[in-house]
Coordinates of C-alpha atoms and ligand atoms in Angstrom, one line a residue:
M18 CA 115.7 117.5 78.1
R19 CA 112.3 118.4 79.5
I20 CA 112.4 121.5 81.5
P21 CA 110.2 120.9 84.7
D22 CA 107.0 123.1 85.0
V23 CA 106.9 125.7 87.8
Y24 CA 103.8 125.5 90.0
S25 CA 102.5 128.3 92.0
N26 CA 101.7 126.1 95.0
V27 CA 101.3 122.6 96.2
L28 CA 97.6 122.2 94.7
G29 CA 99.3 122.0 91.1
L30 CA 101.4 119.0 92.2
I31 CA 98.3 116.8 93.0
G32 CA 97.5 114.0 90.4
N33 CA 99.3 112.9 87.2
T34 CA 101.0 110.0 89.1
P35 CA 103.0 107.4 87.4
L36 CA 101.9 103.9 86.4
V37 CA 104.4 101.2 86.8
H38 CA 104.6 97.6 85.5
I39 CA 104.8 94.9 88.3
S40 CA 106.9 92.3 86.7
S41 CA 107.2 89.9 89.5
L42 CA 103.3 89.5 89.7
S43 CA 102.7 89.4 85.9
V44 CA 102.6 86.1 84.1
K45 CA 104.1 85.8 80.6
G46 CA 101.5 85.6 77.9
K47 CA 98.7 86.0 80.6
G48 CA 98.0 88.7 83.2
Q49 CA 100.1 91.8 83.3
V50 CA 99.8 93.8 86.4
Y51 CA 100.2 97.7 86.5
A52 CA 100.0 100.0 89.4
K53 CA 99.3 103.5 89.9
L54 CA 101.7 105.1 92.5
E55 CA 99.4 107.5 94.4
N56 CA 102.3 108.0 97.0
A57 CA 103.6 110.5 94.4
N58 CA 100.9 113.0 95.6
P59 CA 102.3 115.8 97.8
S60 CA 100.9 114.5 101.1
G61 CA 101.9 110.9 100.1
S62 CA 98.5 109.5 99.4
V63 CA 95.5 109.2 96.9
K64 CA 93.5 111.4 99.3
D65 CA 94.9 114.5 98.2
R66 CA 92.8 114.3 94.9
I67 CA 89.5 114.2 96.8
V68 CA 90.4 116.8 99.4
K69 CA 91.5 119.3 96.7
F70 CA 88.4 118.5 94.5
M71 CA 86.0 118.7 97.6
L72 CA 87.5 121.9 99.1
E73 CA 87.5 123.7 95.8
N74 CA 84.0 122.6 95.1
A75 CA 82.8 123.6 98.7
A76 CA 84.7 127.2 98.2
K77 CA 83.0 127.7 94.6
T78 CA 79.6 126.8 95.8
G79 CA 79.7 129.2 99.0
L80 CA 79.6 126.3 101.5
L81 CA 82.7 127.6 103.2
K82 CA 81.2 131.1 103.8
G83 CA 81.6 132.0 107.5
V84 CA 83.6 128.6 108.1
D85 CA 86.8 128.6 109.9
T86 CA 87.4 124.9 110.4
I87 CA 87.4 121.8 108.3
V88 CA 86.3 118.7 110.2
E89 CA 86.6 115.1 109.0
A90 CA 86.6 111.4 110.1
S91 CA 89.4 109.4 108.4
S92 CA 91.4 106.4 109.1
G93 CA 94.5 108.7 108.5
N94 CA 95.2 109.5 104.9
T95 CA 92.4 112.0 104.4
A96 CA 93.2 113.6 107.7
I97 CA 96.9 114.2 106.5
S98 CA 95.7 115.6 103.4
I99 CA 93.3 118.1 104.9
A100 CA 95.9 119.0 107.6
M101 CA 98.3 119.8 104.8
L102 CA 95.7 121.6 102.4
A103 CA 93.4 123.3 104.9
A104 CA 95.9 126.3 105.3
R105 CA 95.9 126.7 101.4
F106 CA 92.1 127.7 101.9
G107 CA 92.8 129.9 105.0
L108 CA 91.1 127.3 107.2
K109 CA 92.1 125.3 110.5
A110 CA 91.4 121.4 110.6
K111 CA 90.0 119.2 113.4
L112 CA 90.4 115.7 112.7
F113 CA 89.0 112.5 114.1
I114 CA 90.8 109.3 113.6
P115 CA 90.7 105.7 115.0
S116 CA 93.1 105.2 117.9
D117 CA 94.8 102.2 116.1
T118 CA 95.8 104.4 113.1
S119 CA 99.6 104.2 112.6
A120 CA 102.0 106.4 114.7
E121 CA 103.6 107.9 111.5
K122 CA 100.1 109.1 110.2
K123 CA 99.4 110.7 113.7
Q124 CA 102.9 112.4 113.6
L125 CA 102.2 113.8 110.1
I126 CA 98.8 115.2 111.1
K127 CA 100.3 116.9 114.1
S128 CA 103.4 118.3 112.1
F129 CA 100.9 120.1 109.8
G130 CA 99.4 121.7 112.9
A131 CA 96.1 120.1 112.8
E132 CA 94.0 119.4 115.8
M133 CA 93.6 115.4 116.2
Y134 CA 91.4 113.4 118.4
C135 CA 92.1 109.6 118.5
V136 CA 88.8 107.8 119.1
S137 CA 88.2 104.3 120.4
S138 CA 86.1 102.7 123.2
G139 CA 89.1 103.1 125.6
T140 CA 89.3 107.0 124.4
P141 CA 85.7 108.1 123.7
Y142 CA 85.0 111.8 122.3
E143 CA 82.0 113.2 124.2
G144 CA 80.5 109.6 124.7
C145 CA 81.3 108.6 121.1
T146 CA 83.3 105.5 120.7
D147 CA 83.4 105.7 116.9
Y148 CA 85.5 108.3 115.0
M149 CA 82.8 108.9 112.3
Q150 CA 80.3 109.5 115.0
A151 CA 82.7 111.8 116.9
A152 CA 83.3 114.0 113.9
R153 CA 79.5 114.3 113.3
V154 CA 78.9 115.3 116.8
Y155 CA 81.6 117.9 116.8
A156 CA 80.5 119.4 113.4
K157 CA 76.8 119.7 114.6
G158 CA 77.9 121.8 117.7
D159 CA 80.3 124.2 115.7
R160 CA 78.5 126.4 113.3
K161 CA 81.8 127.6 112.0
S162 CA 83.0 124.2 110.9
Y163 CA 82.4 122.3 107.8
L164 CA 82.3 118.6 107.7
L165 CA 83.8 117.2 104.6
D166 CA 82.1 113.9 104.9
Q167 CA 84.1 111.4 102.7
Y168 CA 81.9 108.5 103.4
N169 CA 78.6 110.1 102.2
N170 CA 79.6 113.2 100.1
A171 CA 79.3 112.2 96.3
L172 CA 82.0 114.6 95.5
N173 CA 84.5 112.0 96.8
T174 CA 83.5 109.7 94.1
E175 CA 83.2 112.4 91.5
A176 CA 86.8 113.4 92.2
H177 CA 88.0 110.1 91.4
F178 CA 85.7 109.9 88.2
H179 CA 87.3 113.1 86.9
G180 CA 90.8 112.6 88.2
L181 CA 92.3 109.2 88.8
G182 CA 89.6 107.4 86.6
K183 CA 90.5 109.5 83.7
E184 CA 94.4 109.2 84.2
V185 CA 94.0 105.3 84.5
S186 CA 92.0 105.0 81.5
S187 CA 94.3 107.2 79.3
S188 CA 97.7 106.2 80.7
L189 CA 98.2 102.6 79.9
G190 CA 97.5 103.1 76.1
K191 CA 96.1 99.3 76.0
K192 CA 92.8 97.7 76.7
I193 CA 92.2 97.5 80.5
N194 CA 90.6 94.1 81.2
F195 CA 90.5 94.4 85.0
F196 CA 90.7 97.2 87.7
V197 CA 91.4 96.1 91.3
A198 CA 91.0 98.1 94.4
T199 CA 90.2 98.0 98.1
G200 CA 87.3 99.9 99.4
S201 CA 86.7 102.1 102.6
T202 CA 84.7 105.0 101.6
G203 CA 84.3 103.4 98.1
G204 CA 85.2 106.6 96.4
T205 CA 88.3 105.2 94.5
I206 CA 86.7 102.0 93.2
S207 CA 83.2 103.6 92.4
G208 CA 84.7 106.8 90.6
V209 CA 87.5 105.0 88.8
G210 CA 85.3 102.0 88.1
R211 CA 82.5 104.2 86.5
Q212 CA 85.1 106.0 84.3
L213 CA 86.6 102.8 83.0
K214 CA 83.2 101.2 82.2
E215 CA 82.2 104.4 80.4
N216 CA 85.2 103.9 78.2
D217 CA 84.7 100.2 77.9
K218 CA 81.9 98.3 79.4
R219 CA 83.9 95.1 79.4
T220 CA 86.4 96.3 81.8
Q221 CA 85.9 94.1 85.1
V222 CA 85.7 96.1 88.4
I223 CA 87.2 93.9 91.2
L224 CA 86.8 95.0 94.9
A225 CA 89.6 93.5 97.2
D226 CA 88.1 93.1 100.5
P227 CA 89.3 91.9 103.9
Q228 CA 87.9 89.0 105.7
G229 CA 85.5 90.5 108.2
S230 CA 84.5 93.4 106.0
I231 CA 80.7 94.1 105.3
Y232 CA 81.2 94.6 101.5
Y233 CA 81.8 91.0 100.5
S234 CA 78.5 89.9 102.3
H235 CA 76.7 93.1 101.1
F236 CA 77.6 92.3 97.5
Y237 CA 76.8 88.5 97.5
G238 CA 73.8 89.0 99.9
T239 CA 74.7 87.1 102.7
R240 CA 74.6 90.0 105.2
A241 CA 72.5 88.3 107.9
E242 CA 74.6 85.3 108.4
R243 CA 78.0 87.2 108.5
R244 CA 77.0 90.0 110.9
D245 CA 78.7 88.3 113.9
L246 CA 81.9 87.8 111.9
L247 CA 82.4 91.7 111.1
R248 CA 85.7 93.1 112.4
R249 CA 88.0 95.9 111.4
S250 CA 90.9 94.9 109.3
K251 CA 94.4 95.6 110.1
V252 CA 95.0 96.9 106.5
E253 CA 94.3 100.5 106.8
G254 CA 92.0 101.7 104.0
A255 CA 90.5 98.2 103.4
G256 CA 87.0 97.1 104.1
K257 CA 84.5 98.5 106.5
T258 CA 82.1 97.1 109.1
M259 CA 79.3 99.5 107.9
A260 CA 78.8 100.0 104.3
A261 CA 79.6 103.7 103.1
Q262 CA 77.2 105.6 100.9
N263 CA 79.9 106.2 98.3
M264 CA 80.4 102.5 97.8
D265 CA 78.6 101.9 94.4
F266 CA 77.9 98.2 94.1
G267 CA 76.6 98.9 90.5
V268 CA 79.9 99.3 89.0
I269 CA 81.5 96.2 90.9
D270 CA 81.5 93.0 89.0
R271 CA 83.3 90.8 91.6
V272 CA 84.5 90.9 95.2
V273 CA 87.6 88.9 96.0
Q274 CA 88.3 88.3 99.7
F275 CA 91.9 88.5 101.2
N276 CA 93.3 87.8 104.5
D277 CA 95.3 90.6 106.4
A278 CA 98.5 88.4 106.9
A279 CA 98.7 87.6 103.1
A280 CA 98.3 91.4 102.3
V281 CA 101.1 92.3 104.7
E282 CA 103.2 89.7 103.3
M283 CA 102.7 91.1 99.8
T284 CA 103.5 94.3 101.0
F285 CA 106.9 93.0 102.1
H286 CA 107.2 91.5 98.7
L287 CA 106.8 94.9 96.9
H288 CA 109.2 96.6 99.2
Q289 CA 111.9 93.8 98.8
H290 CA 111.3 92.5 95.1
E291 CA 110.0 95.5 93.4
S292 CA 111.7 98.2 95.4
L293 CA 108.4 100.0 95.9
I294 CA 107.9 101.3 99.4
V295 CA 104.1 101.2 99.5
G296 CA 101.5 100.8 102.1
L297 CA 99.4 97.9 103.5
S298 CA 96.4 98.4 101.1
S299 CA 98.9 98.4 98.1
G300 CA 99.8 94.9 99.3
A301 CA 96.2 93.9 99.4
N302 CA 95.6 95.3 95.9
A303 CA 98.7 93.6 94.5
L304 CA 97.6 90.3 96.1
V305 CA 94.3 90.2 94.4
A306 CA 95.8 91.7 91.1
S307 CA 98.4 88.8 91.2
R308 CA 95.5 86.2 91.8
I309 CA 93.7 87.5 88.7
A310 CA 96.9 87.5 86.6
R311 CA 97.3 83.7 87.4
E312 CA 93.6 83.0 87.0
V313 CA 93.1 84.4 83.3
T314 CA 93.7 82.0 80.4
G315 CA 95.0 84.5 78.0
P316 CA 96.6 87.9 77.8
A317 CA 95.1 90.5 80.0
N318 CA 95.9 93.9 81.5
I319 CA 95.2 94.3 85.3
V320 CA 95.6 97.8 86.6
T321 CA 95.5 98.4 90.4
V322 CA 96.4 101.5 92.7
F323 CA 99.1 101.7 95.2
P324 CA 97.1 104.3 97.6
D325 CA 100.0 105.5 99.9
A326 CA 103.5 105.1 101.1
G327 CA 105.1 102.2 103.0
S328 CA 107.0 104.8 105.3
R329 CA 103.9 105.6 107.1
Y330 CA 103.5 102.0 108.4
L331 CA 107.1 101.2 109.4
S332 CA 106.3 101.2 113.2
K333 CA 103.7 98.3 112.4
L334 CA 105.9 96.5 109.9
T335 CA 108.9 96.4 112.2
D336 CA 106.6 95.6 115.4
V337 CA 107.2 92.0 116.2
E338 CA 104.1 91.8 118.3
W339 CA 101.9 93.3 115.5
L340 CA 103.3 90.9 113.1
E341 CA 102.8 88.1 115.4
S342 CA 99.0 89.1 116.0
L343 CA 98.8 88.3 112.3
K344 CA 100.7 85.1 112.6
I345 CA 103.6 86.3 110.4
Ligands
PLP7 C1 95.8 103.5 102.4 C2 94.4 103.5 101.9 N1 94.0 102.6 100.9 C3 92.9 102.6 100.3 C4 91.9 103.3 100.7 C5 90.5 103.2 100.2 O1 90.1 104.2 99.4 P1 88.5 104.7 99.5 O2 88.2 105.4 100.6 O3 88.5 105.5 98.1 O4 87.7 103.5 99.2 C6 92.1 104.3 101.8 C7 91.0 105.1 102.3 O5 91.0 105.5 103.4 C8 93.3 104.4 102.3 O6 93.5 105.4 103.3

């Protein structure tokens, strides 16, 4: 029997997540789907990897000298991770999130003792109706704060290049034909994609993008026609209405659009048929991965990522009105 390692604190528990075969979405003799279970990280999401990497880097390079507060804009998971890890660096956290972030994510942020601002047109912060703008405005006015800036800070992508990317490329032990992921900041797909392509340039990197996100139109160069159709996805952590600097279109081979309702239905499928309680963007990734598994004409390995746990969306997944708004 292997005796478990003893870690000196929570930082050592980040990463080295399991990879699981998703048999119900795999096709005999064709596409085999595998998913990296990022809910196994201590705060329950993939974002622990970037927050640890970015804070350690900022501390090492002196950027945290005189700083007492970490500031960030996040759709929820990065905020939870900062709320959990700031204390390990002797810092407080001030977090700006969109008002429609799930109730469970807001509860987690509060339970870690962080200050949280829910920003929307109905609840603006200092005149800002956008959570990213609100975080920037706050950080500018507080000289003792440090804005982590996951959307523009290249260390986000670098964290995934060295961490998740290396784990994905080494854990399957077989050729990876496709990697599928949604993009918000773009850090996951850009960092993992770059690592996989450095290992084998034939690996195809596929962005799963919700209808209404700017990334599809950006990639296919149809931006002007689609501007009026841009809207926020109900799948937290998928798509954007403004492209983030960390999204590296150079590593992406193809963008596959999905519809929010189908992603939510796939999330229920993963809960009920794979016994994996994963979040909405996991459903989106599984949906696109399963399309690829059926589309290929011969054997192929498709790896995707399940970024967080389904327990943080139960209030939405059991809300009849929310489901009806998606026509489910
Ligand atoms: C649940 C979830 N899935 C996927 C993503 C997308 O990851 P990235 O920001 O690296 O593109 C995020 C990011 O916010 C997320 O919270």
